[in-house]
Amino acid sequence: GQNIDQPTEMTATEGAIVQINCTYQTSGFNGLFWYQQHAGEAPTFLSYNVLDGLEEKGRFSSFLSRSKGYSYLLLKELQMKDSASYLCAVRALTGFQKLVFGTGTRLLVSP
Amino acid sequence: DADVTQTPRNRITKTGKRIMLECSQTKGHDRMYWYRQDPGLGLRLIYYSFDVKDINKGEISDGYSVSRQAQAKFSLSLESAIPNQTALYFCATSDDRDSYNEQFFGPGTRLTVL
């Protein structure tokens, strides 16, 4: 089976940096995704890691350590529009390669 | 125009009613999925389909059925709705030729069962 843990809620200030952690336990691993979801809207893709290390994409970066079952999403220069839920999802190493989602971290950015 | 569309966007129904949620996509993807999202539980997979002839149960398929009418269309049915099926439902698609096999989500259907 698979288990994914991430904090329920975080707060940060506009312009700051925030790190959202995700730990996972899986019987097979074939990649980790981060999605952003604004309230009542569809999740949208942010990043994908399958190898260890840091992937940078503008203000957002994602890190993966497969040996530790750990990932984080780093958001820099926070903006009010970054207030959203951030979903960590692990892809299984099975024929179907389904995604298992964490419960999400709700980030509130204040002025 | 949206690549993945869902109808209806909102629906209120009564216990015991049959209801169908529809999903259409113009992305040309073979894989389609139905999820439900509940507060504190995250997204959970109901059914998935690799292509028109392939339908598979996800982790919470009881009380639901699906139909893949065409590559572009994947419908979710609740044969006899019950209140604990009140949730936000998302359809998603992915392209198995894509190295990421990233999933693209529709806008969601908010279903309330009274």
CSV table of C-alpha atoms in Angstrom, one decimal:
chain,number,residue,atom,x,y,z
A,1,GLY,CA,0.0,0.0,0.0
A,2,GLN,CA,0.9,3.7,0.0
A,3,ASN,CA,0.7,6.4,2.6
A,4,ILE,CA,1.4,10.0,2.0
A,5,ASP,CA,1.7,12.7,4.7
A,6,GLN,CA,1.7,16.4,4.4
A,7,PRO,CA,0.8,19.2,6.8
A,8,THR,CA,-2.8,20.2,6.8
A,9,GLU,CA,-2.3,24.0,6.8
A,10,MET,CA,0.5,26.5,6.7
A,11,THR,CA,0.6,30.3,6.7
A,12,ALA,CA,3.1,32.7,5.3
A,13,THR,CA,3.6,36.3,4.4
A,14,GLU,CA,3.6,37.9,1.0
A,15,GLY,CA,7.1,38.0,-0.4
A,16,ALA,CA,8.4,35.3,1.9
A,17,ILE,CA,9.6,31.7,1.1
A,18,VAL,CA,7.6,28.7,2.2
A,19,GLN,CA,8.5,25.0,2.1
A,20,ILE,CA,5.8,22.4,2.0
A,21,ASN,CA,6.9,18.9,3.0
A,22,CYS,CA,5.6,15.5,1.8
A,23,THR,CA,6.7,12.1,3.1
A,24,TYR,CA,5.5,8.9,1.6
A,25,GLN,CA,5.7,5.2,2.1
A,26,THR,CA,5.1,3.1,-1.0
A,27,SER,CA,5.6,-0.5,-2.1
A,28,GLY,CA,6.8,0.8,-5.5
A,29,PHE,CA,7.7,4.3,-6.7
A,30,ASN,CA,7.6,5.8,-10.1
A,31,GLY,CA,7.5,9.5,-9.6
A,32,LEU,CA,6.1,12.2,-7.4
A,33,PHE,CA,3.8,15.1,-8.5
A,34,TRP,CA,2.9,18.4,-7.0
A,35,TYR,CA,-0.4,20.0,-7.9
A,36,GLN,CA,-1.9,23.3,-7.0
A,37,GLN,CA,-5.6,23.6,-6.3
A,38,HIS,CA,-7.5,26.8,-5.6
A,39,ALA,CA,-10.7,26.4,-3.6
A,40,GLY,CA,-13.5,24.8,-5.6
A,41,GLU,CA,-11.3,24.5,-8.7
A,42,ALA,CA,-9.4,21.8,-10.5
A,43,PRO,CA,-5.9,20.7,-9.5
A,44,THR,CA,-3.3,22.0,-11.9
A,45,PHE,CA,0.1,20.4,-12.4
A,46,LEU,CA,3.1,22.2,-10.8
A,47,SER,CA,6.1,19.7,-10.9
A,48,TYR,CA,7.3,16.2,-11.3
A,49,ASN,CA,10.3,14.4,-9.8
A,50,VAL,CA,11.4,10.9,-10.5
A,51,LEU,CA,15.1,11.2,-9.7
A,52,ASP,CA,16.7,12.6,-6.6
A,53,GLY,CA,17.4,16.3,-6.5
A,54,LEU,CA,15.9,19.7,-7.1
A,55,GLU,CA,13.7,20.7,-10.1
A,56,GLU,CA,13.3,24.4,-10.5
A,57,LYS,CA,10.6,26.1,-12.4
A,58,GLY,CA,10.3,29.9,-11.9
A,59,ARG,CA,9.3,30.7,-8.3
A,60,PHE,CA,8.5,27.1,-7.6
A,61,SER,CA,11.0,24.3,-6.9
A,62,SER,CA,10.5,20.7,-5.9
A,63,PHE,CA,13.0,18.3,-4.3
A,64,LEU,CA,13.0,14.6,-4.0
A,65,SER,CA,14.9,12.1,-1.9
A,66,ARG,CA,13.8,8.6,-2.8
A,67,SER,CA,15.9,6.9,0.0
A,68,LYS,CA,14.2,9.0,2.6
A,69,GLY,CA,10.7,8.9,1.0
A,70,TYR,CA,10.6,12.7,1.1
A,71,SER,CA,9.8,15.6,-1.1
A,72,TYR,CA,9.3,19.3,-0.6
A,73,LEU,CA,7.8,22.1,-2.7
A,74,LEU,CA,9.5,25.4,-2.3
A,75,LEU,CA,7.6,28.6,-3.1
A,76,LYS,CA,9.6,31.8,-3.4
A,77,GLU,CA,8.5,35.4,-3.5
A,78,LEU,CA,5.1,34.5,-2.3
A,79,GLN,CA,2.1,36.3,-3.8
A,80,MET,CA,-1.5,36.5,-2.6
A,81,LYS,CA,-2.6,34.3,-5.5
A,82,ASP,CA,-0.4,31.5,-4.1
A,83,SER,CA,-3.0,31.0,-1.4
A,84,ALA,CA,-4.3,27.5,-2.4
A,85,SER,CA,-4.0,23.8,-1.5
A,86,TYR,CA,-0.9,22.0,-2.6
A,87,LEU,CA,-1.3,18.3,-3.3
A,88,CYS,CA,1.5,15.8,-3.2
A,89,ALA,CA,0.8,12.6,-5.3
A,90,VAL,CA,2.9,9.5,-5.7
A,91,ARG,CA,2.8,7.3,-8.8
A,92,ALA,CA,2.9,3.6,-8.1
A,93,LEU,CA,5.2,1.2,-9.9
A,94,THR,CA,2.4,-1.0,-11.2
A,95,GLY,CA,1.1,-1.8,-14.6
A,96,PHE,CA,-1.5,1.0,-14.3
A,97,GLN,CA,0.8,3.4,-12.5
A,98,LYS,CA,-2.0,5.1,-10.7
A,99,LEU,CA,-1.6,8.3,-8.6
A,100,VAL,CA,-2.2,8.3,-4.9
A,101,PHE,CA,-2.8,11.7,-3.5
A,102,GLY,CA,-2.1,13.1,-0.1
A,103,THR,CA,-4.8,15.1,1.6
A,104,GLY,CA,-3.2,18.4,0.6
A,105,THR,CA,-1.7,21.4,2.4
A,106,ARG,CA,-3.7,24.5,2.5
A,107,LEU,CA,-1.5,27.6,2.3
A,108,LEU,CA,-2.7,31.0,3.4
A,109,VAL,CA,-0.6,33.9,2.2
A,110,SER,CA,-1.2,37.1,4.2
A,111,PRO,CA,-0.2,40.7,3.3
B,1,ASP,CA,-11.9,26.4,-24.8
B,2,ALA,CA,-11.3,24.0,-21.9
B,3,ASP,CA,-9.6,20.7,-22.8
B,4,VAL,CA,-11.5,18.7,-20.2
B,5,THR,CA,-15.1,19.6,-19.6
B,6,GLN,CA,-17.6,18.2,-17.1
B,7,THR,CA,-21.4,18.5,-16.9
B,8,PRO,CA,-23.2,19.4,-14.8
B,9,ARG,CA,-21.0,21.7,-12.7
B,10,ASN,CA,-23.4,21.6,-9.8
B,11,ARG,CA,-26.2,19.1,-9.0
B,12,ILE,CA,-28.5,18.6,-6.1
B,13,THR,CA,-30.4,15.4,-6.0
B,14,LYS,CA,-32.4,13.2,-3.6
B,15,THR,CA,-31.5,9.9,-2.0
B,16,GLY,CA,-32.4,7.0,-4.3
B,17,LYS,CA,-32.2,9.0,-7.6
B,18,ARG,CA,-30.1,7.9,-10.5
B,19,ILE,CA,-27.6,10.5,-11.7
B,20,MET,CA,-25.0,10.7,-14.4
B,21,LEU,CA,-22.0,12.9,-14.5
B,22,GLU,CA,-20.4,13.4,-17.9
B,23,CYS,CA,-16.8,14.2,-18.9
B,24,SER,CA,-15.5,15.1,-22.4
B,25,GLN,CA,-12.0,15.9,-23.5
B,26,THR,CA,-10.4,17.3,-26.7
B,27,LYS,CA,-6.9,16.4,-25.7
B,28,GLY,CA,-6.9,13.1,-27.6
B,29,HIS,CA,-5.8,11.2,-24.5
B,30,ASP,CA,-6.5,7.5,-24.2
B,31,ARG,CA,-6.6,7.4,-20.4
B,32,MET,CA,-9.4,8.9,-18.4
B,33,TYR,CA,-10.2,8.8,-14.7
B,34,TRP,CA,-12.9,9.7,-12.2
B,35,TYR,CA,-12.1,10.9,-8.7
B,36,ARG,CA,-14.0,12.2,-5.8
B,37,GLN,CA,-12.7,14.8,-3.3
B,38,ASP,CA,-13.9,15.1,0.2
B,39,PRO,CA,-12.6,17.5,2.9
B,40,GLY,CA,-9.7,15.9,4.8
B,41,LEU,CA,-9.6,12.9,2.5
B,42,GLY,CA,-8.0,14.1,-0.6
B,43,LEU,CA,-8.6,12.8,-4.1
B,44,ARG,CA,-9.7,9.2,-4.3
B,45,LEU,CA,-9.9,7.2,-7.5
B,46,ILE,CA,-13.3,5.7,-8.4
B,47,TYR,CA,-12.7,4.3,-11.9
B,48,TYR,CA,-10.2,4.5,-14.6
B,49,SER,CA,-10.1,3.6,-18.3
B,50,PHE,CA,-7.1,3.0,-20.5
B,51,ASP,CA,-9.1,3.1,-23.7
B,52,VAL,CA,-12.7,2.5,-24.9
B,53,LYS,CA,-12.5,-1.2,-24.3
B,54,ASP,CA,-10.8,-1.0,-20.9
B,55,ILE,CA,-12.5,-0.1,-17.7
B,56,ASN,CA,-11.1,-0.7,-14.2
B,57,LYS,CA,-12.3,-0.2,-10.7
B,58,GLY,CA,-10.4,2.2,-8.4
B,59,GLU,CA,-10.2,2.2,-4.7
B,60,ILE,CA,-13.8,3.3,-4.0
B,61,SER,CA,-16.0,2.0,-6.9
B,62,ASP,CA,-18.9,0.7,-4.8
B,63,GLY,CA,-22.1,2.5,-5.6
B,64,TYR,CA,-20.7,3.8,-8.9
B,65,SER,CA,-20.6,2.7,-12.5
B,66,VAL,CA,-19.0,4.1,-15.6
B,67,SER,CA,-19.3,4.1,-19.4
B,68,ARG,CA,-16.6,4.9,-21.9
B,69,GLN,CA,-18.7,5.9,-24.9
B,70,ALA,CA,-15.8,7.0,-27.0
B,71,GLN,CA,-12.2,8.0,-26.6
B,72,ALA,CA,-13.3,11.5,-25.7
B,73,LYS,CA,-16.2,10.7,-23.3
B,74,PHE,CA,-16.3,9.0,-19.9
B,75,SER,CA,-19.4,9.1,-17.8
B,76,LEU,CA,-19.9,8.3,-14.1
B,77,SER,CA,-23.2,7.0,-12.8
B,78,LEU,CA,-24.7,6.8,-9.4
B,79,GLU,CA,-27.4,4.2,-9.7
B,80,SER,CA,-29.1,5.1,-6.4
B,81,ALA,CA,-27.6,8.1,-4.8
B,82,ILE,CA,-27.0,8.3,-1.1
B,83,PRO,CA,-26.0,11.3,1.1
B,84,ASN,CA,-22.4,10.1,1.7
B,85,GLN,CA,-21.8,10.4,-2.1
B,86,THR,CA,-22.0,14.2,-1.6
B,87,ALA,CA,-18.6,15.3,-2.8
B,88,LEU,CA,-16.7,17.2,-5.5
B,89,TYR,CA,-16.1,14.9,-8.5
B,90,PHE,CA,-13.3,15.4,-10.9
B,91,CYS,CA,-12.6,13.8,-14.3
B,92,ALA,CA,-9.0,13.6,-15.5
B,93,THR,CA,-7.1,12.5,-18.6
B,94,SER,CA,-3.6,11.6,-19.3
B,95,ASP,CA,-1.5,10.6,-22.3
B,96,ASP,CA,0.5,7.4,-21.9
B,97,ARG,CA,2.9,8.5,-24.5
B,98,ASP,CA,3.9,11.4,-22.3
B,99,SER,CA,7.0,10.7,-20.1
B,100,TYR,CA,5.3,12.4,-17.2
B,101,ASN,CA,1.9,10.8,-17.8
B,102,GLU,CA,0.6,14.0,-16.1
B,103,GLN,CA,-3.1,14.1,-15.3
B,104,PHE,CA,-5.2,17.0,-16.6
B,105,PHE,CA,-8.3,17.7,-14.5
B,106,GLY,CA,-11.7,18.9,-15.5
B,107,PRO,CA,-13.4,21.8,-13.5
B,108,GLY,CA,-15.3,19.4,-11.3
B,109,THR,CA,-18.9,18.7,-10.5
B,110,ARG,CA,-20.2,19.5,-7.0
B,111,LEU,CA,-22.8,16.9,-6.1
B,112,THR,CA,-25.2,17.2,-3.2
B,113,VAL,CA,-27.4,14.2,-2.2
B,114,LEU,CA,-30.2,15.1,0.2
